PDB file of C-alpha atoms in Angstrom:
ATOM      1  CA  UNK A  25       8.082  10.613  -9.620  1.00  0.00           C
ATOM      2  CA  UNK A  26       5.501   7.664 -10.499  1.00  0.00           C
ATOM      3  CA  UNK A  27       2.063   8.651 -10.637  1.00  0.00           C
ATOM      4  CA  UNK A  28      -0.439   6.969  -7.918  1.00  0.00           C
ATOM      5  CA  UNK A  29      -1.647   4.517  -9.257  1.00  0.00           C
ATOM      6  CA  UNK A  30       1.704   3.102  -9.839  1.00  0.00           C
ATOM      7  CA  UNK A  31       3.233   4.344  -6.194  1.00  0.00           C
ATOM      8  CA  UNK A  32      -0.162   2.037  -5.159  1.00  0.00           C
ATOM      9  CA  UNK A  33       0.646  -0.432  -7.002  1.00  0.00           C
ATOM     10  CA  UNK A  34       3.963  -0.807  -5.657  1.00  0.00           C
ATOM     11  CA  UNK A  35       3.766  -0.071  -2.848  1.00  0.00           C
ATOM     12  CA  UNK A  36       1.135  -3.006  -2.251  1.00  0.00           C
ATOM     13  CA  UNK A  37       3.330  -5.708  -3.405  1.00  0.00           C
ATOM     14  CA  UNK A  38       5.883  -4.579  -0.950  1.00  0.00           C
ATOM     15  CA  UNK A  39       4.180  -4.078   1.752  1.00  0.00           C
ATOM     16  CA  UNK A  40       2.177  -7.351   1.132  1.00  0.00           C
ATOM     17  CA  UNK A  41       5.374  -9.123   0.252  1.00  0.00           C
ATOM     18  CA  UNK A  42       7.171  -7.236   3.617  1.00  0.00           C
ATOM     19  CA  UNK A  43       4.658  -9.089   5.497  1.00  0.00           C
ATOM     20  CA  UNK A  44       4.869 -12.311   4.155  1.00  0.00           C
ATOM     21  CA  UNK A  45       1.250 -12.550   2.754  1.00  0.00           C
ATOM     22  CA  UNK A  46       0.138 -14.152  -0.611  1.00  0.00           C
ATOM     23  CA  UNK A  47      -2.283 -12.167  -2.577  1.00  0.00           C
ATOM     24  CA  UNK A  48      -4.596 -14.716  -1.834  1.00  0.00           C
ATOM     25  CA  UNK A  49      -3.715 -14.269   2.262  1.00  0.00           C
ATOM     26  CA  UNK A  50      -4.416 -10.298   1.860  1.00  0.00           C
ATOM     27  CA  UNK A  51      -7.807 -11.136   0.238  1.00  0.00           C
ATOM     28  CA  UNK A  52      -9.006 -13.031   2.972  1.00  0.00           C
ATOM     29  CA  UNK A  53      -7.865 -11.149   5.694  1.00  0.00           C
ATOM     30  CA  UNK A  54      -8.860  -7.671   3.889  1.00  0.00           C
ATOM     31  CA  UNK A  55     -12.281  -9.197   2.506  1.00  0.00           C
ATOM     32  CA  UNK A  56     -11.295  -7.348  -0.902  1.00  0.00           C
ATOM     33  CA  UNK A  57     -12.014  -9.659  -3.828  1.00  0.00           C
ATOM     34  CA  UNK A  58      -8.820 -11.404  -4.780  1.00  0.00           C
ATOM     35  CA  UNK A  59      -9.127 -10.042  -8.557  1.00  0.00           C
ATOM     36  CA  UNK A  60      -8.681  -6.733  -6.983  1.00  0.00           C
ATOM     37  CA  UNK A  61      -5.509  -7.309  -5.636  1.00  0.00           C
ATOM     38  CA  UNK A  62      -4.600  -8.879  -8.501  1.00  0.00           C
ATOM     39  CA  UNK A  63      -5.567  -5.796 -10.835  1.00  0.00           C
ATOM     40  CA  UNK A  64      -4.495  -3.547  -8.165  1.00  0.00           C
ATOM     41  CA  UNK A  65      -0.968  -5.305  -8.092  1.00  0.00           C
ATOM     42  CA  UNK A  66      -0.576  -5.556 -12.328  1.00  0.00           C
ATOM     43  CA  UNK A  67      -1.809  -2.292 -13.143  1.00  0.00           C
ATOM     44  CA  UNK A  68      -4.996  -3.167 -14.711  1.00  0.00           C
ATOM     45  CA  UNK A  69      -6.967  -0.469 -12.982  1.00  0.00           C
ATOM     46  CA  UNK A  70      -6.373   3.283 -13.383  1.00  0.00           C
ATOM     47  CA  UNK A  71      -6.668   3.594  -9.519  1.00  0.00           C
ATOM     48  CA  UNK A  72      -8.596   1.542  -6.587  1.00  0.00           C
ATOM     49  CA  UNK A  73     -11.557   3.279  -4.408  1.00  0.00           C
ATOM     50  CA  UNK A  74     -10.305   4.472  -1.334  1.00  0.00           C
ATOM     51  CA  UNK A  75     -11.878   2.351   0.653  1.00  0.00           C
ATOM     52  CA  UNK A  76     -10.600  -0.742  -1.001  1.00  0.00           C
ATOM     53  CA  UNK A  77      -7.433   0.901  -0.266  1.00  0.00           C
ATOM     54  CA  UNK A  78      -8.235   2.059   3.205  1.00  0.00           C
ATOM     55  CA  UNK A  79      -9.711  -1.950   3.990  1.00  0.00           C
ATOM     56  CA  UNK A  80      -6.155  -3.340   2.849  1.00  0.00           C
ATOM     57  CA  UNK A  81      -4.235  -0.798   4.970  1.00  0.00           C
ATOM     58  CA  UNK A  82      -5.891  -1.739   7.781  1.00  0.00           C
ATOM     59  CA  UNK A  83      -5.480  -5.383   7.581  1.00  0.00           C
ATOM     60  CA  UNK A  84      -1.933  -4.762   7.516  1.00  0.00           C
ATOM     61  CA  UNK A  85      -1.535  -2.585  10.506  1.00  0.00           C
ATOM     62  CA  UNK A  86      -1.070   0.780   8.133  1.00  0.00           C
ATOM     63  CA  UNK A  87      -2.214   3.598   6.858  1.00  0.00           C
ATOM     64  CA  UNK A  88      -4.072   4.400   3.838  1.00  0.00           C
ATOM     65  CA  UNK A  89      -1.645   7.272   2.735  1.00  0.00           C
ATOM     66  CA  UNK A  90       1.087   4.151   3.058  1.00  0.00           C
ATOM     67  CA  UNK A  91       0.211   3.184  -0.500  1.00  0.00           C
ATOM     68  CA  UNK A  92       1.497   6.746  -1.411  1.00  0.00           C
ATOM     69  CA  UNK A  93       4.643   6.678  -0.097  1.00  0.00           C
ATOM     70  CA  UNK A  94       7.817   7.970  -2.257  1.00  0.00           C
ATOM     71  CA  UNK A  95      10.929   7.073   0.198  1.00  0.00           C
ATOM     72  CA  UNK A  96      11.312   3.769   0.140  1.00  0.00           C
ATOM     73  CA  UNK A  97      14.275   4.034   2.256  1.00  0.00           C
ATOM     74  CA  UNK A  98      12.668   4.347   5.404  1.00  0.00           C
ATOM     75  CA  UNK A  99      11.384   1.279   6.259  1.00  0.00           C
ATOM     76  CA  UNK A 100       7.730   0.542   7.897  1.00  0.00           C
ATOM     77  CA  UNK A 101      10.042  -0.803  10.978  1.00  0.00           C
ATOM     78  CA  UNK A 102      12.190   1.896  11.213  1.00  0.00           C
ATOM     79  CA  UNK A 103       9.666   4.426  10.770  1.00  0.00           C
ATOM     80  CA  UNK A 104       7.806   2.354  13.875  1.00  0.00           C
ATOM     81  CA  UNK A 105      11.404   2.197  15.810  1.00  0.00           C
ATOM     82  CA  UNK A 106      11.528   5.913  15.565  1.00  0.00           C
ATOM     83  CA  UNK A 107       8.362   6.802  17.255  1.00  0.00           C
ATOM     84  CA  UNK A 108       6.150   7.213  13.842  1.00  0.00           C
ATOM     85  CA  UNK A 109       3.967   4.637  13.814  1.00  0.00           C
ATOM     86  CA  UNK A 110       1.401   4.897  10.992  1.00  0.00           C
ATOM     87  CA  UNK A 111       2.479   8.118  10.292  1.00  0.00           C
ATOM     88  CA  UNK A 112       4.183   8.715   6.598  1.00  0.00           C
ATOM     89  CA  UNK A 113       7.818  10.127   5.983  1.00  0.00           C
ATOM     90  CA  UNK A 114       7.474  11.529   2.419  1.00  0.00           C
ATOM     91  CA  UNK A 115       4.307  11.606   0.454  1.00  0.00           C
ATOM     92  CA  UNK A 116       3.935  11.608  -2.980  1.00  0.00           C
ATOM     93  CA  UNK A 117       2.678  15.233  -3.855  1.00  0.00           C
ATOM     94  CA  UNK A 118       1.693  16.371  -7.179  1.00  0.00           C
ATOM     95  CA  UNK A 119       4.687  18.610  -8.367  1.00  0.00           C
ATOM     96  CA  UNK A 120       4.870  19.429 -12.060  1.00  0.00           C
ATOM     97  CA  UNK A 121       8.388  19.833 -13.272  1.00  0.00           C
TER      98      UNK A 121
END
């Protein structure tokens, strides 16, 4: 399993991408500075404040814990279409192996 910062990181791009937003789009709508996203979304920070990450969830009709999702499978319309809206199928956890 990746570690957070990295499920964050992708996680963002998708779900900004899934949206149809440019980084530049999410930073105006979100008010976080666009070199934030940009860090955020290359990996040049070790992990964003929560309420960075809680401001960008929000702008995109989500959840913070959304940036921490492991299945990618289920989809953030299918998990709506199934009655689960804003609530998270499969959370990263820490589990040492």
């Amino acid at each position: 399993m990746p570690p957070p910062q990295e499920l964050v990181r992708q996680n963002l791009i998708r779900l900004r991408k899934r949206r149809g937003w440019s980084q530049r789009r999410l930073a105006l709508e979100s008010g976080v500075h666009l070199q934030t996203i940009v860090k955020i979304e290359t990996g040049q920070t070790t992990m964003p404040k929560v309420t960075t990450l809680e401001r960008l969830a929000s702008v995109m009709g989500l959840r913070f814990f959304s940036f921490f999702i492991v299945d990618e499978a289920l989809s953030t319309e299918q998990h709506r279409d199934a009655g689960f809206e804003k609530e998270s199928p499969t959370l990263a956890k820490n589990n040492p192996s």
